[in-house]
Amino acid sequence: MKLYLKLAWRNLLAAGLRTWLNVIVLSFAFVAIIWSQGLYRGLSRQAAQAMMEAEIGGGQYWHENYDPYNPLTLDKAHGLVPASLAKLIEEGKATAILIVQGTLYPKGRFFPVLIKGIEPRQKVLLFPSKYLETSNPDEIPAVMGSRMANTCNLKIGDTVTLRWRDKSGAFDARELRLVHVMRTTVQSIDQGQVWISLDRLRKLTGLENEATVVTLAREANWAEEIPGWSFKSLDFLLKDIDEVVRSKNIGASIVYIVLLSLAMLAIFDTQVLSIWRRRKEIGTLMALGMTRSQVIKLFTLEGALHGVLAAAVAAIYGFPLLSLFARKGLGMPEVVDSYGFALGERILPVYSASLIAGTALLVMLVTTIVSFLPTRQIAKLKPTEALRGKIT
Amino acid sequence: MRKGEILIETKDLVKIYPMGRHELVALNRVNLIFRKGEFAGLVGPSGSGKTTLLNIIGSLDLPTSGSAVVMERRVEELSHKEAARLRNEHIGFIFQTFNLLPYYTAYENVEFPLLLLKVSASERRRRVMEALDWVRLADRASSRPAQLSGGECQRVAIARAIVKQPAIILADEPTANLDAENSHNILQIMAELNHELGTTFIFATHDEKVISYLKRKITLFDGRVVKDEIIS
């Protein structure tokens, strides 16, 4: 093998510009794969992190009737907080959230909203609930996400009418005062929602001590079976993110598949050309005592070494480039708010050793296969015809 | 291997090439014996079957019928791998167009057969330099074929053929691309090698300069041996 490596390496370098063109295109594919995969990994991790911090903590207990995709179930999706969860809430290891349907009437318009009640002093989530505290019993402070505030054309200090139905189905309405607009990357605590104090919502609806969801602190590490409540693990709660990232990733993959295909086409052509141009050399190698399979091995290795060179070249410019991205991140424009999940202003890509090794393995495997395919022609080659420069 | 021992024997050797609807008989019942230490030449006009016979002896081609026994192996029965081994261990080739590996230096070209034979590095170096000394090219060891003249390239090819000390060297029109002076130089080298090392040389040629060096001249015409003479 050492001999073949030495010979293949020498032949490859001797091919000069043709080799380097192939290597450069292949190295682009290399860097593009690692860059985009790292970006999506970073994106996924960042979105998951933001969701855990602001919404789902270390997992949630859902009332058995709660279905976040069906607001019509909300009327029945609440119940008394079970004693075991109440104890956790008391210890600061969980926080309860009550969700009811309502309608907001900002400046003559109306918006169906989810009214969410959260404990102002909770420390389980990184959520600006402290703004909901008030000593004035006549005032209902409310917090909204910036997207929701924009949609309703509201700003801090504005008042807005909120209508809801209490536990017996009777409509009631009050004025809210917007006390804080939060900028959050987590759209699921922003769009179509208004947050008020849990105690106040319970009083307004008559649902004393009740909740729809109990969110556990990330360090709570608690997943007991509770009748009437269903535990939702982080795997379950982050499933949507994984799926969205996966679907976005497929789109990104097309770019590097095209790049990789271009590089592979170039290598395939090079191999075909090489066999045609060097048929006399192939004949000489056979006359000197190489078997056909040894010549095939030599030419395949020669092609496959493009992958090794490409990895080296990619490392030269890719390492500083990707390191820069990993440190500085990639700025996200505002429009990506419609991306479908939490996105920060900057995405910090995550490049793992397994990603780099996996990409290297993939590129080298594909390069080897593409290099091997044209060399099968050699198996049909008669040494006498090859020596005369003919190909059959 | 003793001098005079049979290295090559062909019996009723026939080679037919299909040419569309017709057939071209390149060799027609050729019976020849070559012994160790011979300096023989296959002569005759183009198309007489010289190269075809050389190719079969060199296990690069197969006969249509008959047999060719080379170093006690029947060429027609050898697998690709066995044929490659026979060439690697016992046969050296010298071609009209030199056929040097273009990316390799003279030293590396000569070293190549030894790499295939897995000869140790120190032994390789000794034998390569010795072979280059034989062809008086030790001082051009690091030159590439493109930097060498035609005569020098052919001397590198001779060094490559002799470096593994094969029993047989097959030379197909070795002087066809060389001027008279270079041709004589090369023939002298090969005659010396034949004399000193006892290597069997078989030429395919119609060059009078080569013929003047031969000790045995086999004349082929239309694939038949028409004359086989020892030249004193």
Coordinates of C-alpha atoms in Angstrom, one line a residue:
Chain A
M1 CA 0.0 0.0 0.0
K2 CA 2.9 2.3 0.8
L3 CA 4.2 1.9 -2.7
Y4 CA 0.9 2.7 -4.3
L5 CA 0.5 5.7 -2.0
K6 CA 3.9 6.9 -3.0
L7 CA 3.3 6.4 -6.7
A8 CA -0.2 7.8 -6.7
W9 CA 0.9 10.9 -4.7
R10 CA 3.7 11.5 -7.2
N11 CA 1.4 11.1 -10.2
L12 CA -1.2 13.3 -8.6
L13 CA 1.1 16.2 -7.9
A14 CA 2.7 15.8 -11.3
A15 CA -0.7 16.4 -13.0
G16 CA -0.3 20.0 -11.8
L17 CA -3.1 22.5 -12.5
R18 CA -5.7 19.8 -13.3
T19 CA -5.2 18.3 -9.8
W20 CA -5.4 21.7 -8.1
L21 CA -8.5 22.7 -9.9
N22 CA -10.3 19.5 -8.7
V23 CA -8.9 19.9 -5.2
I24 CA -10.1 23.5 -4.9
V25 CA -13.6 22.7 -6.0
L26 CA -13.7 19.7 -3.7
S27 CA -12.4 21.8 -0.8
F28 CA -15.3 24.3 -1.4
A29 CA -17.7 21.4 -1.0
F30 CA -15.9 20.3 2.1
V31 CA -16.1 23.8 3.7
A32 CA -19.7 24.3 2.5
I33 CA -20.9 21.1 4.1
I34 CA -19.2 21.7 7.4
W35 CA -20.3 25.4 7.4
S36 CA -23.9 24.7 6.7
Q37 CA -24.2 21.7 9.0
G38 CA -22.5 23.6 11.8
L39 CA -24.9 26.5 11.2
Y40 CA -27.9 24.3 11.4
R41 CA -26.6 22.5 14.5
G42 CA -25.9 25.9 16.1
L43 CA -29.4 27.1 15.0
S44 CA -31.0 24.0 16.5
R45 CA -29.0 24.2 19.7
Q46 CA -29.7 28.0 20.1
A47 CA -33.4 27.6 19.4
A48 CA -33.6 24.7 21.9
Q49 CA -31.7 26.7 24.5
A50 CA -33.9 29.7 24.1
M51 CA -37.1 27.6 24.3
M52 CA -35.9 25.9 27.4
E53 CA -34.9 29.1 29.1
A54 CA -38.1 31.0 28.3
E55 CA -40.8 28.5 27.9
I56 CA -40.4 24.8 28.5
G57 CA -37.7 24.7 31.3
G58 CA -36.8 21.1 32.0
G59 CA -40.1 19.6 30.9
Q60 CA -43.8 20.3 31.4
Y61 CA -46.9 18.7 32.9
W62 CA -49.9 19.3 30.7
H63 CA -53.5 19.0 31.9
E64 CA -54.8 15.9 30.2
N65 CA -57.2 18.0 28.0
Y66 CA -54.6 20.5 26.9
D67 CA -53.8 20.5 23.2
P68 CA -51.7 23.5 22.1
Y69 CA -52.8 23.1 18.5
N70 CA -56.5 23.2 19.3
P71 CA -57.6 26.4 21.2
L72 CA -61.2 25.1 21.5
T73 CA -60.0 22.5 24.1
L74 CA -58.8 25.3 26.4
D75 CA -62.2 25.6 28.1
K76 CA -61.7 22.2 29.6
A77 CA -57.9 22.2 29.8
H78 CA -57.3 23.2 33.3
G79 CA -57.4 21.7 36.7
L80 CA -56.3 22.0 40.3
V81 CA -52.5 21.9 40.6
P82 CA -51.7 18.4 42.0
A83 CA -50.2 18.4 45.5
S84 CA -46.9 17.0 44.3
L85 CA -46.5 19.8 41.7
A86 CA -47.7 22.4 44.2
K87 CA -44.9 21.3 46.5
L88 CA -42.4 21.8 43.6
I89 CA -43.8 25.2 42.9
E90 CA -43.4 26.2 46.5
E91 CA -39.8 25.0 46.4
G92 CA -39.2 27.2 43.3
K93 CA -38.6 24.1 41.2
A94 CA -41.7 24.6 39.0
T95 CA -44.1 27.3 37.9
A96 CA -47.8 27.0 37.0
I97 CA -49.3 28.6 33.9
L98 CA -53.0 29.0 33.3
I99 CA -54.2 29.5 29.7
V100 CA -57.6 30.8 28.7
Q101 CA -59.0 32.2 25.5
G102 CA -59.8 35.8 25.2
T103 CA -60.1 38.7 22.8
L104 CA -58.1 41.9 22.7
Y105 CA -59.6 45.2 21.4
P106 CA -56.7 47.5 20.6
K107 CA -57.7 50.8 19.0
G108 CA -60.9 49.7 17.5
R109 CA -59.7 46.4 16.2
F110 CA -60.0 43.0 17.8
F111 CA -57.6 40.0 18.1
P112 CA -58.3 36.6 19.5
V113 CA -55.6 35.9 22.0
L114 CA -54.4 33.4 24.5
I115 CA -54.4 34.9 28.0
K116 CA -51.6 33.3 30.0
G117 CA -51.2 33.7 33.7
I118 CA -47.8 33.3 35.2
E119 CA -46.5 33.8 38.8
P120 CA -44.7 37.2 38.8
R121 CA -42.0 36.0 41.2
Q122 CA -41.2 32.8 39.5
K123 CA -37.5 32.1 38.8
V124 CA -38.0 28.9 36.8
L125 CA -38.1 30.7 33.4
L126 CA -36.2 33.6 32.0
F127 CA -39.4 35.5 31.5
P128 CA -39.9 39.1 32.5
S129 CA -42.8 38.2 34.8
K130 CA -41.6 40.6 37.5
Y131 CA -43.3 43.4 35.6
L132 CA -46.7 41.8 36.3
E133 CA -46.4 42.6 40.0
T134 CA -48.6 45.5 41.2
S135 CA -50.0 46.8 44.5
N136 CA -52.9 48.5 42.7
P137 CA -55.9 46.0 42.8
D138 CA -57.7 48.0 40.1
E139 CA -54.9 47.7 37.5
I140 CA -54.1 44.7 35.5
P141 CA -50.5 44.9 34.2
A142 CA -49.7 42.9 31.1
V143 CA -46.6 41.8 29.2
M144 CA -46.5 41.2 25.5
G145 CA -43.9 40.1 23.1
S146 CA -42.6 42.7 20.6
R147 CA -44.2 40.9 17.7
M148 CA -47.6 40.9 19.4
A149 CA -47.2 44.5 20.5
N150 CA -46.4 45.5 16.9
T151 CA -49.3 43.6 15.5
C152 CA -51.7 45.3 18.0
N153 CA -49.9 48.6 17.5
L154 CA -49.4 49.0 21.3
K155 CA -46.5 50.4 23.3
I156 CA -45.6 50.4 26.9
G157 CA -48.1 52.4 29.0
D158 CA -51.0 51.8 26.6
T159 CA -54.2 50.4 27.8
V160 CA -56.3 47.9 25.9
T161 CA -59.6 46.1 26.5
L162 CA -59.5 42.4 27.2
R163 CA -62.5 40.2 27.1
W164 CA -62.7 36.6 28.4
R165 CA -65.1 34.0 29.6
D166 CA -65.1 32.9 33.2
K167 CA -65.5 29.3 34.4
S168 CA -69.3 29.4 34.0
G169 CA -69.0 30.8 30.5
A170 CA -70.0 34.4 31.3
F171 CA -68.2 37.1 29.3
D172 CA -66.4 39.8 31.2
A173 CA -64.0 42.5 30.1
R174 CA -61.3 44.8 31.7
E175 CA -58.7 47.2 30.8
L176 CA -55.1 46.0 30.7
R177 CA -52.1 48.2 30.9
L178 CA -49.1 47.2 28.9
V179 CA -46.2 47.4 31.4
H180 CA -43.5 45.7 29.4
V181 CA -42.7 44.6 25.8
M182 CA -40.3 41.7 25.7
R183 CA -37.9 41.1 22.9
T184 CA -37.7 37.4 22.6
T185 CA -36.6 34.9 20.0
V186 CA -39.2 32.4 21.2
Q187 CA -42.3 33.1 19.1
S188 CA -44.4 30.7 21.0
I189 CA -44.5 33.0 24.0
D190 CA -45.1 36.1 21.9
Q191 CA -47.4 35.9 18.9
G192 CA -51.2 35.9 19.8
Q193 CA -50.5 36.0 23.5
V194 CA -50.9 38.4 26.4
W195 CA -49.4 37.6 29.8
I196 CA -50.8 38.7 33.1
S197 CA -50.3 37.7 36.7
L198 CA -51.4 34.1 37.5
D199 CA -53.4 35.1 40.6
R200 CA -55.2 37.8 38.7
L201 CA -56.2 35.5 35.9
R202 CA -57.4 32.9 38.4
K203 CA -59.5 35.5 40.1
L204 CA -60.9 36.9 36.7
T205 CA -61.9 33.4 35.6
G206 CA -62.8 31.9 38.9
L207 CA -60.3 29.1 38.3
E208 CA -58.7 29.3 41.8
N209 CA -55.5 27.2 42.2
E210 CA -55.9 25.8 38.8
A211 CA -53.4 25.6 35.9
T212 CA -53.1 24.4 32.4
V213 CA -49.4 23.7 32.3
V214 CA -46.8 23.3 35.1
T215 CA -43.3 24.0 33.8
L216 CA -40.4 22.3 35.7
A217 CA -37.1 24.0 36.4
R218 CA -34.3 22.6 34.3
E219 CA -32.6 21.1 37.4
A220 CA -35.9 19.7 38.8
N221 CA -35.3 16.3 37.3
W222 CA -38.7 15.0 38.1
A223 CA -41.1 13.0 35.9
E224 CA -43.5 11.1 38.1
E225 CA -46.9 9.9 36.8
I226 CA -49.7 12.2 38.0
P227 CA -53.3 11.2 37.3
G228 CA -55.1 13.8 35.0
W229 CA -51.7 15.3 34.0
S230 CA -49.4 14.2 31.3
F231 CA -45.6 14.7 31.5
K232 CA -44.0 16.1 28.4
S233 CA -40.2 15.6 28.2
L234 CA -37.8 17.9 26.5
D235 CA -37.5 15.4 23.6
F236 CA -41.2 15.8 23.0
L237 CA -41.3 19.5 23.5
L238 CA -38.3 20.1 21.2
K239 CA -39.5 17.7 18.5
D240 CA -41.0 20.5 16.4
I241 CA -37.6 22.4 16.4
D242 CA -35.8 19.3 15.3
E243 CA -38.2 18.7 12.5
V244 CA -38.1 22.3 11.3
V245 CA -34.3 22.3 11.4
R246 CA -34.3 19.0 9.6
S247 CA -36.6 20.3 6.9
K248 CA -34.4 23.5 6.5
N249 CA -31.3 21.3 6.5
I250 CA -32.6 19.4 3.4
G251 CA -32.8 22.7 1.5
A252 CA -29.3 23.6 2.5
S253 CA -28.1 20.1 1.6
I254 CA -29.0 20.8 -2.0
V255 CA -26.3 23.5 -2.2
Y256 CA -23.6 21.2 -1.1
I257 CA -24.8 18.3 -3.0
V258 CA -24.5 20.4 -6.1
L259 CA -21.0 21.5 -5.1
L260 CA -20.0 18.0 -4.3
S261 CA -21.5 16.7 -7.6
L262 CA -19.5 19.3 -9.5
A263 CA -16.3 18.2 -7.8
M264 CA -17.1 14.6 -8.4
L265 CA -17.9 15.2 -12.0
A266 CA -14.5 16.9 -12.4
I267 CA -12.7 14.0 -10.7
F268 CA -14.6 11.5 -12.8
D269 CA -13.7 13.4 -16.0
T270 CA -10.1 13.6 -14.9
Q271 CA -9.9 9.9 -14.3
V272 CA -11.5 9.1 -17.7
L273 CA -9.1 11.6 -19.4
S274 CA -6.2 10.2 -17.4
I275 CA -6.8 6.6 -18.4
W276 CA -7.2 7.6 -22.1
R277 CA -4.1 9.9 -22.1
R278 CA -2.0 7.5 -20.0
R279 CA -2.9 4.3 -21.7
K280 CA 0.7 3.8 -22.9
E281 CA 1.9 4.3 -19.3
I282 CA -0.7 1.7 -18.2
G283 CA 0.7 -0.7 -20.8
T284 CA 4.3 0.0 -19.5
L285 CA 3.2 -0.6 -15.9
M286 CA 1.7 -4.0 -17.0
A287 CA 4.9 -4.8 -19.0
L288 CA 7.0 -4.0 -15.9
G289 CA 5.0 -6.6 -13.9
M290 CA 1.9 -4.8 -12.5
T291 CA -1.3 -6.8 -12.6
R292 CA -4.5 -5.1 -13.9
S293 CA -5.9 -5.0 -10.4
Q294 CA -2.7 -3.3 -9.2
V295 CA -3.0 -0.6 -11.9
I296 CA -6.7 -0.1 -11.0
K297 CA -5.7 0.2 -7.4
L298 CA -3.0 2.8 -8.3
F299 CA -5.4 4.9 -10.4
T300 CA -8.2 4.7 -7.9
L301 CA -5.9 5.8 -5.1
E302 CA -4.6 8.6 -7.3
G303 CA -8.2 9.8 -7.7
A304 CA -9.1 9.3 -4.0
L305 CA -6.1 11.3 -2.9
H306 CA -7.9 14.3 -4.3
G307 CA -10.1 14.0 -1.2
V308 CA -7.0 14.1 1.1
L309 CA -5.6 17.1 -0.7
A310 CA -9.0 18.8 -0.6
A311 CA -9.2 18.2 3.2
A312 CA -5.7 19.8 3.6
V313 CA -6.6 22.8 1.4
A314 CA -10.0 23.1 3.1
A315 CA -8.2 23.1 6.5
I316 CA -5.9 26.0 5.4
Y317 CA -8.6 28.4 4.6
G318 CA -11.6 26.7 6.2
F319 CA -10.2 26.5 9.7
P320 CA -9.8 30.3 10.2
L321 CA -13.0 31.0 8.3
L322 CA -15.1 28.6 10.3
S323 CA -13.5 29.6 13.6
L324 CA -14.4 33.2 12.8
F325 CA -18.0 32.2 12.2
A326 CA -18.0 30.2 15.4
R327 CA -16.8 33.2 17.4
K328 CA -18.7 36.0 15.7
G329 CA -21.8 34.1 14.5
L330 CA -23.9 34.9 11.6
G331 CA -26.2 37.9 11.8
M332 CA -29.9 37.2 11.2
P333 CA -32.0 39.8 9.5
E334 CA -35.4 40.6 11.1
V335 CA -37.3 38.8 8.3
V336 CA -36.1 35.4 9.7
D337 CA -38.7 35.9 12.5
S338 CA -41.0 34.0 10.1
Y339 CA -38.6 31.1 10.1
G340 CA -40.8 29.0 12.3
F341 CA -38.8 28.8 15.5
A342 CA -36.6 30.8 17.9
L343 CA -33.8 32.6 16.2
G344 CA -31.3 34.9 17.8
E345 CA -30.0 38.0 16.2
R346 CA -26.8 36.0 15.6
I347 CA -26.5 32.3 15.0
L348 CA -23.4 30.8 16.5
P349 CA -22.5 27.7 14.4
V350 CA -21.4 24.6 16.3
Y351 CA -18.6 22.5 14.6
S352 CA -18.0 19.2 16.4
A353 CA -15.2 16.8 15.8
S354 CA -17.8 14.2 14.6
L355 CA -19.1 16.6 12.1
I356 CA -15.7 17.3 10.6
A357 CA -14.6 13.6 10.7
G358 CA -18.0 12.6 9.2
T359 CA -17.7 15.1 6.4
A360 CA -14.1 14.0 5.7
L361 CA -15.2 10.4 5.6
L362 CA -18.2 11.2 3.3
V363 CA -16.1 13.2 0.9
M364 CA -13.3 10.6 0.8
L365 CA -15.7 7.8 0.3
V366 CA -17.6 9.5 -2.5
T367 CA -14.3 10.5 -4.1
T368 CA -13.0 7.0 -4.0
I369 CA -16.1 5.6 -5.6
V370 CA -16.1 8.2 -8.3
S371 CA -12.4 7.5 -8.9
F372 CA -12.8 3.8 -9.1
L373 CA -15.7 3.8 -11.6
P374 CA -13.7 4.9 -14.7
T375 CA -10.7 2.7 -13.8
R376 CA -12.8 -0.4 -14.5
Q377 CA -11.9 0.3 -18.1
I378 CA -8.4 -0.8 -17.3
A379 CA -9.6 -4.3 -16.6
K380 CA -10.6 -4.6 -20.2
L381 CA -7.3 -3.2 -21.5
K382 CA -5.0 -5.6 -23.3
P383 CA -1.3 -4.8 -22.5
T384 CA -0.2 -5.0 -26.1
E385 CA -2.9 -2.5 -27.2
A386 CA -2.2 -0.2 -24.3
L387 CA 1.5 -0.2 -25.2
R388 CA 0.5 0.9 -28.7
G389 CA -1.6 3.6 -27.2
K390 CA -4.9 2.0 -28.1
I391 CA -8.0 1.6 -25.9
T392 CA -10.5 -1.1 -26.6
Chain B
M1 CA 20.7 -21.3 -14.6
R2 CA 23.4 -22.8 -16.8
K3 CA 24.6 -21.3 -20.0
G4 CA 22.9 -23.0 -23.0
E5 CA 19.9 -24.0 -20.9
I6 CA 16.6 -23.7 -22.7
L7 CA 14.7 -20.6 -21.6
I8 CA 12.1 -20.3 -24.3
E9 CA 10.5 -22.9 -26.5
T10 CA 7.6 -22.3 -28.9
K11 CA 5.8 -25.2 -30.5
D12 CA 3.5 -24.8 -33.5
L13 CA 2.8 -21.3 -32.3
V14 CA -0.1 -19.7 -34.2
K15 CA -1.5 -16.2 -33.7
I16 CA -4.5 -15.1 -35.7
Y17 CA -6.1 -11.6 -35.5
P18 CA -9.7 -11.3 -36.6
M19 CA -9.9 -8.4 -39.2
G20 CA -13.6 -7.9 -39.8
R21 CA -14.8 -10.8 -41.9
H22 CA -11.2 -11.9 -42.6
E23 CA -8.4 -13.1 -40.4
L24 CA -4.8 -12.0 -40.3
V25 CA -2.3 -14.8 -39.6
A26 CA 0.4 -13.1 -37.7
L27 CA 2.3 -16.2 -36.7
N28 CA 2.0 -19.5 -38.5
R29 CA 3.4 -22.6 -36.8
V30 CA 6.5 -21.1 -35.3
N31 CA 8.9 -23.5 -33.7
L32 CA 11.8 -21.9 -31.9
I33 CA 14.1 -22.5 -29.0
F34 CA 16.1 -19.8 -27.2
R35 CA 18.8 -20.7 -24.8
K36 CA 20.4 -18.8 -21.9
G37 CA 23.0 -16.2 -23.1
E38 CA 21.7 -15.8 -26.6
F39 CA 21.9 -12.5 -28.5
A40 CA 19.3 -13.2 -31.1
G41 CA 17.2 -11.1 -33.4
L42 CA 13.9 -11.6 -35.1
V43 CA 14.2 -9.8 -38.5
G44 CA 11.9 -9.4 -41.4
P45 CA 9.7 -6.8 -43.0
S46 CA 6.8 -5.0 -41.2
G47 CA 3.9 -7.4 -40.6
S48 CA 6.1 -10.5 -40.6
G49 CA 5.1 -11.3 -36.9
K50 CA 8.3 -10.1 -35.1
T51 CA 6.5 -8.0 -32.4
T52 CA 3.7 -10.5 -32.1
L53 CA 6.2 -13.3 -31.3
L54 CA 8.0 -11.0 -28.8
N55 CA 4.7 -10.1 -27.1
I56 CA 3.7 -13.8 -26.7
I57 CA 7.2 -14.6 -25.3
G58 CA 6.8 -11.7 -23.0
S59 CA 3.4 -13.0 -21.8
L60 CA 1.8 -9.8 -23.0
D61 CA -0.3 -11.7 -25.5
L62 CA -1.7 -15.2 -25.9
P63 CA -1.3 -17.5 -28.9
T64 CA -4.3 -18.7 -30.8
S65 CA -2.9 -22.2 -30.8
G66 CA 0.3 -24.0 -30.1
S67 CA 2.4 -23.3 -27.0
A68 CA 5.1 -21.0 -25.7
V69 CA 7.0 -22.2 -22.7
V70 CA 8.9 -19.4 -21.0
M71 CA 11.0 -20.1 -17.9
E72 CA 9.2 -23.5 -17.7
R73 CA 5.8 -21.8 -17.7
R74 CA 3.3 -22.2 -20.5
V75 CA 2.3 -18.7 -21.4
E76 CA -1.1 -19.7 -22.7
E77 CA -2.0 -21.3 -19.4
L78 CA -1.0 -18.3 -17.2
S79 CA -3.6 -16.2 -15.4
H80 CA -3.2 -12.4 -15.6
K81 CA -1.6 -12.4 -12.2
E82 CA 0.8 -15.2 -13.1
A83 CA 1.8 -13.6 -16.4
A84 CA 2.4 -10.3 -14.5
R85 CA 4.6 -12.2 -12.0
L86 CA 6.6 -13.9 -14.9
R87 CA 7.2 -10.5 -16.5
N88 CA 8.1 -8.9 -13.1
E89 CA 10.6 -11.6 -12.1
H90 CA 12.2 -12.9 -15.4
I91 CA 11.6 -10.5 -18.3
G92 CA 12.8 -7.1 -19.1
F93 CA 11.3 -5.0 -21.9
I94 CA 12.9 -2.3 -24.1
F95 CA 10.6 -0.4 -26.4
Q96 CA 11.1 1.6 -29.5
T97 CA 9.5 4.7 -27.8
F98 CA 11.4 4.1 -24.6
N99 CA 8.1 4.1 -22.5
L100 CA 9.6 5.8 -19.5
L101 CA 7.2 7.0 -16.8
P102 CA 7.2 10.7 -17.5
Y103 CA 6.8 12.0 -13.9
Y104 CA 9.7 9.9 -12.6
T105 CA 13.4 10.7 -12.7
A106 CA 15.8 8.3 -14.4
Y107 CA 16.6 6.9 -10.9
E108 CA 13.0 6.4 -10.1
N109 CA 12.2 4.8 -13.5
V110 CA 15.0 2.3 -13.0
E111 CA 14.0 1.7 -9.4
F112 CA 10.3 1.0 -10.3
P113 CA 10.7 -2.8 -11.1
L114 CA 12.5 -3.3 -7.8
L115 CA 9.7 -1.6 -5.9
L116 CA 7.3 -4.1 -7.4
L117 CA 9.7 -6.9 -6.4
K118 CA 9.8 -5.5 -2.8
V119 CA 13.6 -5.2 -2.8
S120 CA 14.9 -3.5 0.4
A121 CA 15.7 0.2 0.1
S122 CA 19.5 -0.2 0.5
E123 CA 19.6 -3.0 -2.0
R124 CA 17.5 -1.0 -4.4
R125 CA 19.9 2.0 -4.2
R126 CA 22.9 -0.2 -4.9
R127 CA 21.3 -2.0 -7.8
V128 CA 19.8 1.1 -9.4
M129 CA 23.2 2.9 -9.3
E130 CA 24.9 -0.2 -10.6
A131 CA 22.4 -0.3 -13.6
L132 CA 22.8 3.4 -14.3
D133 CA 26.6 2.9 -14.2
W134 CA 26.3 0.1 -16.8
V135 CA 24.5 2.5 -19.2
R136 CA 26.8 5.4 -18.2
L137 CA 24.1 7.6 -16.8
A138 CA 24.9 7.7 -13.1
D139 CA 25.4 11.4 -13.3
R140 CA 21.9 11.9 -14.8
A141 CA 20.0 10.0 -12.1
S142 CA 17.9 12.9 -11.1
S143 CA 16.9 14.0 -14.6
R144 CA 13.4 13.4 -15.8
P145 CA 12.7 11.9 -19.3
A146 CA 11.9 15.3 -20.7
Q147 CA 15.4 16.5 -19.8
L148 CA 17.1 13.6 -21.5
S149 CA 18.0 13.0 -25.1
G150 CA 16.5 10.1 -27.1
G151 CA 19.7 8.0 -26.6
E152 CA 19.8 8.8 -22.9
C153 CA 16.1 7.8 -22.5
Q154 CA 16.8 4.5 -24.2
R155 CA 19.8 3.9 -21.9
V156 CA 17.5 4.5 -18.9
A157 CA 15.1 2.0 -20.4
I158 CA 17.9 -0.5 -20.7
A159 CA 18.9 0.1 -17.1
R160 CA 15.3 -0.4 -16.1
A161 CA 15.2 -3.7 -18.0
I162 CA 18.5 -5.0 -16.5
V163 CA 18.1 -3.7 -12.9
K164 CA 16.2 -6.7 -11.8
Q165 CA 18.7 -9.0 -13.5
P166 CA 16.1 -10.8 -15.6
A167 CA 16.9 -14.0 -17.5
I168 CA 15.4 -12.5 -20.7
I169 CA 15.4 -9.0 -22.2
L170 CA 13.0 -8.4 -25.1
A171 CA 13.8 -5.4 -27.2
D172 CA 11.3 -4.3 -29.8
E173 CA 13.0 -2.0 -32.4
P174 CA 15.2 -0.4 -29.7
T175 CA 17.2 1.7 -32.2
A176 CA 14.3 2.9 -34.4
N177 CA 14.1 6.3 -32.8
L178 CA 17.9 6.8 -32.4
D179 CA 20.6 8.2 -34.7
A180 CA 23.5 6.0 -35.8
E181 CA 25.9 7.0 -33.0
N182 CA 23.4 6.5 -30.2
S183 CA 22.3 3.2 -31.8
H184 CA 25.8 1.8 -31.7
N185 CA 26.3 3.0 -28.1
I186 CA 23.2 1.2 -27.0
L187 CA 24.0 -1.9 -28.9
Q188 CA 27.4 -2.0 -27.4
I189 CA 26.0 -1.7 -23.9
M190 CA 23.5 -4.5 -24.6
A191 CA 26.3 -6.7 -26.1
E192 CA 28.4 -6.1 -23.0
L193 CA 25.5 -6.9 -20.7
N194 CA 24.9 -10.1 -22.6
H195 CA 28.6 -11.0 -22.4
E196 CA 29.1 -10.0 -18.7
L197 CA 25.8 -11.1 -17.2
G198 CA 24.7 -13.8 -19.6
T199 CA 21.4 -12.1 -20.1
T200 CA 19.4 -13.5 -23.1
F201 CA 18.5 -10.7 -25.5
I202 CA 15.9 -11.1 -28.2
F203 CA 15.4 -8.3 -30.6
A204 CA 12.6 -7.5 -33.1
T205 CA 14.3 -5.4 -35.7
H206 CA 14.9 -4.6 -39.3
D207 CA 17.7 -2.2 -38.6
E208 CA 21.0 -3.3 -40.2
K209 CA 23.0 -1.8 -37.3
V210 CA 21.2 -4.1 -34.8
I211 CA 21.6 -7.1 -37.2
S212 CA 25.3 -6.5 -37.4
Y213 CA 25.6 -7.2 -33.6
L214 CA 23.4 -10.3 -33.5
K215 CA 24.8 -13.8 -32.9
R216 CA 21.7 -15.4 -34.1
K217 CA 19.4 -14.1 -36.8
I218 CA 15.9 -15.5 -37.3
T219 CA 14.1 -14.3 -40.4
L220 CA 10.4 -14.2 -40.4
F221 CA 8.1 -13.7 -43.4
D222 CA 4.3 -13.7 -43.3
G223 CA 4.4 -15.2 -39.8
R224 CA 6.7 -18.1 -40.7
V225 CA 10.3 -18.7 -39.8
V226 CA 12.1 -18.8 -43.1
K227 CA 15.7 -18.8 -41.9
D228 CA 17.4 -19.4 -38.6
E229 CA 21.1 -18.8 -38.7
I230 CA 24.0 -18.5 -36.2
I231 CA 26.3 -15.6 -37.1
S232 CA 29.9 -16.2 -36.2

